[in-house]
Amino acid sequence: MSVIRDTGQRALLPPFTDEHEQLRETIGRWVATEIAPHVDEWEAAREFPRELYRRAGELGFLGLKYPVELGGQGGDYVHDAVWAEELAAAGASGGVGAGLGAHTGIATPPVYRFGTPDQHERFLRPAIAGERIAALGITEPGAGSDVASIRTFARKVDGGYVVNGSKTFITNGVRADFLVTAVKTTEEGGHQGLSFLVLEKEMEGYSVSKKLDKLGWRASDTAELAFADVFVPDENLLGEENKGFYLIMANFQWERLVMALGAVGSMGRMIERTVAYASERTAFDRPIGKLQAIRHKIAEMAVKHEA
Ligand SMILES: Cc1cc2nc3c(=O)[nH]c(=O)nc-3n(C[C@H](O)[C@H](O)[C@H](O)COP(=O)(O)OP(=O)(O)OC[C@H]3O[C@@H](n4cnc5c(N)ncnc54)[C@H](O)[C@@H]3O)c2cc1C
């Protein structure tokens, strides 16, 4: 009779392979040494150093799923999933993960997918290197879940567009060098009248109207932005005019998964901390982790996390 020996090693779950696990270790080590020791300070300061983007770029983390020709690592979405999970486990700071994650997970994907070669060079390559910070500007004071009701208007003029309007809750909004922005390009707007323009920080009329405070994720900068007669040249139109709603929907697929991956990453970290606490906290003369009800709770949490 042959018996499979239990080595005590956790089996890999598809689609993750050994290669992904090596990446997980590399990112995990970086998070543990260069992020975790500083997160309390960064959360209190309501920002983390801009330098962290450049450092992540240098280590290749900002371009895991992008082609080598554009400065990326030539990986795929599963590599990026590892990044999202490990970032979320960044000590006690969802904010650092949100800031770096918005750059890689929601703001640069549409530039890669819908951008021209020229836009790849101007926006994606420096973003992969961590030299230019990206943000995605969809939400407005009057348009959240109902994204089709966006009011920011881009009026067509010779050689480009003139943009007026505002955005809110924009992650990386205060320091973003460029903003992948949803605008109306017809008076009616809606599903058939939205487009995307890349707005750049130095464009006249582009301003950060407010840095928003939050209950959590405090190290991540979240901003309100205002656009007053911002001229945006034609070469900054991303994708087809009036097809922006499709871009939003395409982007949401990964954005929603990234949110779930982040939840999985932080849940894993919480279980580790719970187990450690249950081992050291004593009540009625023993660690509470020896109490059966607590052990059941932890087992249930671990099963949910694995699922
Ligand atoms: C920390 C943070 C970072 C963010 N970063 C970005 C960013 O980088 N870029 C960006 O563009 N946006 C960003 N957002 C905005 C985010 O995408 C919106 O908050 C989200 O789309 C919801 O919109 P809303 O807040 O206007 O809520 P609303 O759409 O007004 O929803 C309010 C409530 O009504 C419920 N609701 C809405 N519609 C329905 C319905 N049809 N049926 C049942 N219930 C409904 C919602 O579930 C919610 O509970 C961020 C938000 C936060 C909090």
CSV table of C-alpha atoms and ligand atoms in Angstrom, one decimal:
chain,number,residue,atom,x,y,z
A,1,MET,CA,0.0,0.0,0.0
A,2,SER,CA,1.4,3.4,-0.9
A,3,VAL,CA,0.7,6.3,1.4
A,4,ILE,CA,1.2,10.0,0.6
A,5,ARG,CA,3.3,11.4,3.4
A,6,ASP,CA,1.9,14.6,4.9
A,7,THR,CA,4.8,17.0,4.9
A,8,GLY,CA,2.8,19.7,6.7
A,9,GLN,CA,3.3,21.9,3.6
A,10,ARG,CA,0.3,23.8,2.3
A,11,ALA,CA,-0.7,22.5,-1.2
A,12,LEU,CA,-0.7,25.1,-3.9
A,13,LEU,CA,-4.1,26.0,-5.2
A,14,PRO,CA,-4.5,26.6,-8.9
A,15,PRO,CA,-3.9,29.0,-10.7
A,16,PHE,CA,-1.0,29.7,-8.4
A,17,THR,CA,2.3,27.9,-9.2
A,18,ASP,CA,5.7,27.6,-7.5
A,19,GLU,CA,6.7,30.6,-9.6
A,20,HIS,CA,3.9,32.7,-8.1
A,21,GLU,CA,4.9,31.5,-4.6
A,22,GLN,CA,8.4,32.7,-5.1
A,23,LEU,CA,7.0,36.1,-6.2
A,24,ARG,CA,4.8,36.0,-3.1
A,25,GLU,CA,7.9,35.5,-0.9
A,26,THR,CA,9.7,38.3,-2.6
A,27,ILE,CA,6.9,40.8,-2.3
A,28,GLY,CA,6.1,39.6,1.3
A,29,ARG,CA,9.8,40.2,2.3
A,30,TRP,CA,9.7,43.7,0.8
A,31,VAL,CA,6.5,44.5,2.5
A,32,ALA,CA,7.8,43.2,5.8
A,33,THR,CA,11.1,45.1,5.6
A,34,GLU,CA,10.3,48.3,3.8
A,35,ILE,CA,6.6,49.0,4.5
A,36,ALA,CA,5.4,47.3,7.7
A,37,PRO,CA,7.9,49.0,10.1
A,38,HIS,CA,6.7,52.4,8.9
A,39,VAL,CA,2.9,52.0,8.5
A,40,ASP,CA,1.8,53.5,11.8
A,41,GLU,CA,3.8,56.6,11.1
A,42,TRP,CA,2.5,56.8,7.5
A,43,GLU,CA,-1.1,56.2,8.6
A,44,ALA,CA,-0.8,59.0,11.2
A,45,ALA,CA,0.8,61.4,8.6
A,46,ARG,CA,-2.0,60.5,6.1
A,47,GLU,CA,0.6,59.7,3.4
A,48,PHE,CA,3.4,57.4,2.5
A,49,PRO,CA,6.6,58.5,0.7
A,50,ARG,CA,6.3,59.1,-3.0
A,51,GLU,CA,9.7,57.3,-3.2
A,52,LEU,CA,7.8,54.0,-2.6
A,53,TYR,CA,6.4,54.1,-6.1
A,54,ARG,CA,9.9,54.4,-7.6
A,55,ARG,CA,11.2,51.7,-5.3
A,56,ALA,CA,8.3,49.3,-6.3
A,57,GLY,CA,9.1,50.2,-9.9
A,58,GLU,CA,12.7,49.4,-9.5
A,59,LEU,CA,11.8,46.0,-8.1
A,60,GLY,CA,9.5,45.3,-11.0
A,61,PHE,CA,6.3,45.2,-9.0
A,62,LEU,CA,4.5,48.0,-10.9
A,63,GLY,CA,4.7,46.2,-14.3
A,64,LEU,CA,4.2,42.5,-13.4
A,65,LYS,CA,1.5,42.0,-16.0
A,66,TYR,CA,2.8,44.3,-18.7
A,67,PRO,CA,5.1,43.3,-21.6
A,68,VAL,CA,8.8,43.5,-21.3
A,69,GLU,CA,9.0,45.9,-24.3
A,70,LEU,CA,7.1,48.5,-22.2
A,71,GLY,CA,9.3,48.0,-19.2
A,72,GLY,CA,7.1,45.4,-17.5
A,73,GLN,CA,7.9,41.9,-16.3
A,74,GLY,CA,5.9,40.0,-19.0
A,75,GLY,CA,3.7,38.2,-16.4
A,76,ASP,CA,0.0,38.0,-16.3
A,77,TYR,CA,-3.0,38.7,-14.0
A,78,VAL,CA,-2.1,35.9,-11.6
A,79,HIS,CA,1.2,37.6,-10.9
A,80,ASP,CA,-0.7,40.8,-10.2
A,81,ALA,CA,-3.1,38.9,-8.0
A,82,VAL,CA,-0.1,37.9,-5.8
A,83,TRP,CA,0.9,41.5,-5.7
A,84,ALA,CA,-2.6,42.6,-4.6
A,85,GLU,CA,-2.8,39.9,-1.9
A,86,GLU,CA,0.6,40.6,-0.4
A,87,LEU,CA,0.1,44.4,-0.5
A,88,ALA,CA,-3.1,44.1,1.4
A,89,ALA,CA,-1.2,42.3,4.1
A,90,ALA,CA,1.1,45.3,4.4
A,91,GLY,CA,1.4,45.4,8.2
A,92,ALA,CA,-1.6,47.3,9.5
A,93,SER,CA,-2.0,49.7,6.5
A,94,GLY,CA,-4.6,49.2,3.9
A,95,GLY,CA,-3.7,52.7,2.8
A,96,VAL,CA,-0.3,51.8,1.3
A,97,GLY,CA,-1.9,48.9,-0.5
A,98,ALA,CA,-4.7,51.2,-1.8
A,99,GLY,CA,-2.2,53.8,-3.1
A,100,LEU,CA,0.1,51.4,-4.9
A,101,GLY,CA,-2.7,49.2,-5.8
A,102,ALA,CA,-4.8,51.9,-7.5
A,103,HIS,CA,-1.8,52.7,-9.6
A,104,THR,CA,-1.3,49.1,-10.8
A,105,GLY,CA,-4.8,47.7,-10.5
A,106,ILE,CA,-7.1,50.4,-11.8
A,107,ALA,CA,-5.3,53.4,-13.3
A,108,THR,CA,-2.7,51.9,-15.6
A,109,PRO,CA,-4.7,48.9,-17.0
A,110,PRO,CA,-6.9,51.1,-19.3
A,111,VAL,CA,-3.8,52.9,-20.6
A,112,TYR,CA,-2.3,49.5,-21.5
A,113,ARG,CA,-5.4,48.1,-23.0
A,114,PHE,CA,-6.8,51.1,-24.9
A,115,GLY,CA,-3.7,53.3,-25.3
A,116,THR,CA,-1.9,54.1,-28.5
A,117,PRO,CA,1.9,53.3,-28.7
A,118,ASP,CA,2.5,57.0,-28.1
A,119,GLN,CA,0.4,56.9,-24.9
A,120,HIS,CA,2.2,53.7,-23.8
A,121,GLU,CA,5.4,55.6,-24.0
A,122,ARG,CA,4.2,58.8,-22.4
A,123,PHE,CA,2.1,57.3,-19.6
A,124,LEU,CA,2.6,53.6,-19.1
A,125,ARG,CA,6.3,53.2,-19.3
A,126,PRO,CA,7.0,55.9,-16.7
A,127,ALA,CA,4.2,54.6,-14.5
A,128,ILE,CA,5.7,51.1,-14.6
A,129,ALA,CA,9.1,52.6,-13.5
A,130,GLY,CA,7.3,54.5,-10.7
A,131,GLU,CA,8.3,57.8,-12.1
A,132,ARG,CA,4.8,59.1,-12.8
A,133,ILE,CA,1.9,58.3,-10.5
A,134,ALA,CA,-1.4,57.4,-12.0
A,135,ALA,CA,-5.0,57.8,-10.8
A,136,LEU,CA,-8.3,56.8,-12.2
A,137,GLY,CA,-11.0,59.5,-12.2
A,138,ILE,CA,-14.5,58.2,-12.6
A,139,THR,CA,-16.5,59.1,-9.4
A,140,GLU,CA,-18.1,62.5,-9.1
A,141,PRO,CA,-20.1,64.1,-6.3
A,142,GLY,CA,-23.3,63.1,-8.2
A,143,ALA,CA,-22.1,59.9,-9.9
A,144,GLY,CA,-20.9,56.9,-7.9
A,145,SER,CA,-22.5,53.5,-8.6
A,146,ASP,CA,-24.5,55.2,-11.3
A,147,VAL,CA,-21.4,55.9,-13.5
A,148,ALA,CA,-23.4,56.7,-16.6
A,149,SER,CA,-24.5,60.0,-14.9
A,150,ILE,CA,-21.1,61.6,-15.1
A,151,ARG,CA,-21.3,65.4,-15.6
A,152,THR,CA,-17.7,66.5,-16.3
A,153,PHE,CA,-17.9,67.8,-19.8
A,154,ALA,CA,-15.3,67.8,-22.5
A,155,ARG,CA,-16.2,70.2,-25.3
A,156,LYS,CA,-14.6,69.5,-28.6
A,157,VAL,CA,-12.4,72.3,-29.9
A,158,ASP,CA,-9.8,72.5,-32.6
A,159,GLY,CA,-7.0,70.1,-31.7
A,160,GLY,CA,-8.5,68.8,-28.5
A,161,TYR,CA,-11.1,69.2,-25.8
A,162,VAL,CA,-11.9,71.8,-23.1
A,163,VAL,CA,-12.8,70.1,-19.8
A,164,ASN,CA,-15.0,71.5,-17.0
A,165,GLY,CA,-16.2,69.6,-14.0
A,166,SER,CA,-15.0,67.7,-10.8
A,167,LYS,CA,-14.2,64.3,-9.4
A,168,THR,CA,-14.2,63.0,-5.9
A,169,PHE,CA,-12.8,60.1,-3.8
A,170,ILE,CA,-9.9,59.8,-6.2
A,171,THR,CA,-7.2,57.5,-4.9
A,172,ASN,CA,-3.7,59.0,-5.5
A,173,GLY,CA,-5.6,62.2,-6.5
A,174,VAL,CA,-3.4,64.6,-4.6
A,175,ARG,CA,-0.1,63.5,-6.1
A,176,ALA,CA,-1.1,61.9,-9.3
A,177,ASP,CA,0.9,63.0,-12.3
A,178,PHE,CA,-1.8,61.9,-14.7
A,179,LEU,CA,-5.5,61.1,-14.3
A,180,VAL,CA,-7.3,58.7,-16.5
A,181,THR,CA,-10.5,60.6,-16.6
A,182,ALA,CA,-14.1,59.8,-17.6
A,183,VAL,CA,-15.8,62.7,-19.3
A,184,LYS,CA,-19.0,63.4,-21.2
A,185,THR,CA,-18.3,64.1,-24.9
A,186,THR,CA,-21.9,64.6,-25.9
A,187,GLU,CA,-24.4,66.9,-24.1
A,188,GLU,CA,-26.5,63.9,-23.1
A,189,GLY,CA,-23.6,61.8,-21.8
A,190,GLY,CA,-24.7,58.4,-20.6
A,191,HIS,CA,-23.8,55.0,-22.0
A,192,GLN,CA,-23.2,56.3,-25.5
A,193,GLY,CA,-21.7,59.7,-24.7
A,194,LEU,CA,-18.7,59.1,-22.4
A,195,SER,CA,-15.1,59.1,-23.3
A,196,PHE,CA,-11.7,58.9,-21.5
A,197,LEU,CA,-9.1,61.6,-21.5
A,198,VAL,CA,-5.7,61.6,-19.8
A,199,LEU,CA,-5.4,64.8,-17.8
A,200,GLU,CA,-2.0,65.8,-16.6
A,201,LYS,CA,-1.2,67.6,-13.4
A,202,GLU,CA,0.6,70.5,-15.0
A,203,MET,CA,-2.3,71.3,-17.4
A,204,GLU,CA,-3.7,74.8,-16.7
A,205,GLY,CA,-7.0,74.7,-14.9
A,206,TYR,CA,-6.4,71.3,-13.3
A,207,SER,CA,-6.4,71.5,-9.5
A,208,VAL,CA,-6.7,69.4,-6.3
A,209,SER,CA,-9.6,71.1,-4.5
A,210,LYS,CA,-9.3,69.0,-1.3
A,211,LYS,CA,-7.4,66.2,0.3
A,212,LEU,CA,-10.1,64.1,1.9
A,213,ASP,CA,-9.9,62.5,5.4
A,214,LYS,CA,-11.1,59.0,5.9
A,215,LEU,CA,-11.8,56.5,8.8
A,216,GLY,CA,-9.3,54.0,7.4
A,217,TRP,CA,-6.8,53.6,4.7
A,218,ARG,CA,-5.4,56.9,5.9
A,219,ALA,CA,-2.0,56.6,4.3
A,220,SER,CA,-3.6,56.5,0.9
A,221,ASP,CA,-4.3,60.0,-0.5
A,222,THR,CA,-7.9,60.5,-1.6
A,223,ALA,CA,-8.8,63.7,-3.3
A,224,GLU,CA,-11.4,65.9,-4.8
A,225,LEU,CA,-10.3,67.4,-8.1
A,226,ALA,CA,-11.6,70.4,-10.1
A,227,PHE,CA,-11.2,71.2,-13.8
A,228,ALA,CA,-11.8,74.7,-15.0
A,229,ASP,CA,-11.4,75.1,-18.8
A,230,VAL,CA,-8.6,72.5,-19.0
A,231,PHE,CA,-7.4,72.1,-22.5
A,232,VAL,CA,-6.6,68.4,-23.3
A,233,PRO,CA,-5.0,67.7,-26.7
A,234,ASP,CA,-6.5,65.1,-29.0
A,235,GLU,CA,-3.5,62.8,-28.4
A,236,ASN,CA,-4.7,62.3,-24.8
A,237,LEU,CA,-8.0,60.7,-25.9
A,238,LEU,CA,-7.9,57.2,-24.6
A,239,GLY,CA,-9.8,54.6,-26.7
A,240,GLU,CA,-12.6,55.6,-29.0
A,241,GLU,CA,-14.7,58.8,-28.5
A,242,ASN,CA,-18.1,58.0,-26.9
A,243,LYS,CA,-17.1,54.4,-26.1
A,244,GLY,CA,-15.9,55.3,-22.6
A,245,PHE,CA,-18.7,53.4,-20.9
A,246,TYR,CA,-17.3,50.1,-22.3
A,247,LEU,CA,-13.8,51.0,-21.0
A,248,ILE,CA,-15.3,51.6,-17.5
A,249,MET,CA,-17.0,48.2,-17.6
A,250,ALA,CA,-13.9,46.4,-18.9
A,251,ASN,CA,-11.8,48.0,-16.1
A,252,PHE,CA,-14.3,47.1,-13.5
A,253,GLN,CA,-13.7,43.3,-14.1
A,254,TRP,CA,-10.2,43.5,-12.7
A,255,GLU,CA,-11.0,46.3,-10.2
A,256,ARG,CA,-13.6,44.1,-8.5
A,257,LEU,CA,-11.3,41.1,-8.4
A,258,VAL,CA,-8.5,43.3,-7.0
A,259,MET,CA,-10.8,44.4,-4.2
A,260,ALA,CA,-11.6,40.8,-3.4
A,261,LEU,CA,-7.9,39.8,-3.5
A,262,GLY,CA,-7.2,42.6,-1.1
A,263,ALA,CA,-9.8,41.3,1.2
A,264,VAL,CA,-8.3,37.8,1.0
A,265,GLY,CA,-4.8,39.2,1.7
A,266,SER,CA,-5.8,41.2,4.7
A,267,MET,CA,-8.0,38.3,6.0
A,268,GLY,CA,-5.0,36.0,5.9
A,269,ARG,CA,-3.0,38.6,7.9
A,270,MET,CA,-5.8,38.9,10.5
A,271,ILE,CA,-6.0,35.2,11.0
A,272,GLU,CA,-2.2,35.1,11.7
A,273,ARG,CA,-2.6,37.9,14.2
A,274,THR,CA,-5.6,36.2,15.8
A,275,VAL,CA,-3.8,32.9,16.2
A,276,ALA,CA,-0.8,34.7,17.7
A,277,TYR,CA,-3.0,36.7,20.1
A,278,ALA,CA,-5.0,33.6,21.1
A,279,SER,CA,-1.7,31.8,21.9
A,280,GLU,CA,-0.4,34.6,24.2
A,281,ARG,CA,-3.5,35.8,25.9
A,282,THR,CA,-4.4,33.8,28.9
A,283,ALA,CA,-7.7,33.5,30.7
A,284,PHE,CA,-8.8,30.9,33.3
A,285,ASP,CA,-5.2,29.8,33.6
A,286,ARG,CA,-4.6,28.9,29.9
A,287,PRO,CA,-4.1,30.6,26.6
A,288,ILE,CA,-7.6,31.4,25.1
A,289,GLY,CA,-6.5,29.5,22.0
A,290,LYS,CA,-6.9,26.3,24.1
A,291,LEU,CA,-10.6,26.9,24.5
A,292,GLN,CA,-12.7,24.9,22.2
A,293,ALA,CA,-15.1,27.7,21.1
A,294,ILE,CA,-12.2,29.9,20.1
A,295,ARG,CA,-10.5,27.1,18.2
A,296,HIS,CA,-13.8,26.5,16.3
A,297,LYS,CA,-14.0,30.2,15.4
A,298,ILE,CA,-10.4,30.2,14.1
A,299,ALA,CA,-10.9,27.1,12.1
A,300,GLU,CA,-14.1,28.6,10.5
A,301,MET,CA,-12.2,31.8,9.7
A,302,ALA,CA,-9.4,29.8,8.1
A,303,VAL,CA,-11.8,27.7,6.0
A,304,LYS,CA,-13.5,30.9,4.7
A,305,HIS,CA,-10.1,32.4,3.9
A,306,GLU,CA,-9.0,29.3,2.0
A,307,ALA,CA,-12.4,29.2,0.1
B,1,LIG,C1,-11.4,55.0,-0.2
B,1,LIG,C2,-12.1,55.2,-1.5
B,1,LIG,C3,-11.3,55.2,-2.6
B,1,LIG,C4,-11.9,55.4,-3.9
B,1,LIG,N1,-11.1,55.5,-5.0
B,1,LIG,C5,-11.6,55.9,-6.2
B,1,LIG,C6,-10.8,56.1,-7.3
B,1,LIG,O1,-9.6,56.0,-7.3
B,1,LIG,N2,-11.4,56.5,-8.5
B,1,LIG,C7,-12.8,56.6,-8.6
B,1,LIG,O2,-13.3,57.0,-9.7
B,1,LIG,N3,-13.6,56.4,-7.5
B,1,LIG,C8,-13.1,56.0,-6.3
B,1,LIG,N4,-13.9,55.8,-5.2
B,1,LIG,C9,-15.3,55.9,-5.4
B,1,LIG,C10,-16.1,54.6,-5.4
B,1,LIG,O3,-15.9,54.0,-6.6
B,1,LIG,C11,-17.5,55.0,-5.1
B,1,LIG,O4,-17.6,55.4,-3.7
B,1,LIG,C12,-18.5,54.0,-5.4
B,1,LIG,O5,-18.6,53.9,-6.8
B,1,LIG,C13,-19.9,54.2,-4.8
B,1,LIG,O6,-20.3,55.4,-5.2
B,1,LIG,P1,-20.9,56.5,-4.1
B,1,LIG,O7,-19.9,56.6,-3.0
B,1,LIG,O8,-21.3,57.7,-4.8
B,1,LIG,O9,-22.2,55.7,-3.5
B,1,LIG,P2,-23.6,55.7,-4.1
B,1,LIG,O10,-23.6,55.2,-5.5
B,1,LIG,O11,-24.3,57.0,-3.8
B,1,LIG,O12,-24.3,54.6,-3.2
B,1,LIG,C14,-24.8,54.8,-1.8
B,1,LIG,C15,-25.4,53.6,-1.3
B,1,LIG,O13,-26.5,53.2,-2.2
B,1,LIG,C16,-26.3,51.8,-2.6
B,1,LIG,N5,-26.8,51.7,-4.0
B,1,LIG,C17,-26.5,52.5,-5.1
B,1,LIG,N6,-27.1,52.0,-6.2
B,1,LIG,C18,-27.9,51.0,-5.8
B,1,LIG,C19,-28.8,50.1,-6.5
B,1,LIG,N7,-29.0,50.2,-7.8
B,1,LIG,N8,-29.4,49.2,-5.8
B,1,LIG,C20,-29.2,49.1,-4.4
B,1,LIG,N9,-28.4,49.8,-3.7
B,1,LIG,C21,-27.7,50.8,-4.4
B,1,LIG,C22,-24.9,51.6,-2.5
B,1,LIG,O14,-24.6,50.2,-2.4
B,1,LIG,C23,-24.5,52.4,-1.3
B,1,LIG,O15,-24.7,51.6,-0.1
B,1,LIG,C24,-13.3,55.5,-4.0
B,1,LIG,C25,-14.1,55.4,-2.8
B,1,LIG,C26,-13.5,55.3,-1.6
B,1,LIG,C27,-14.4,55.2,-0.4
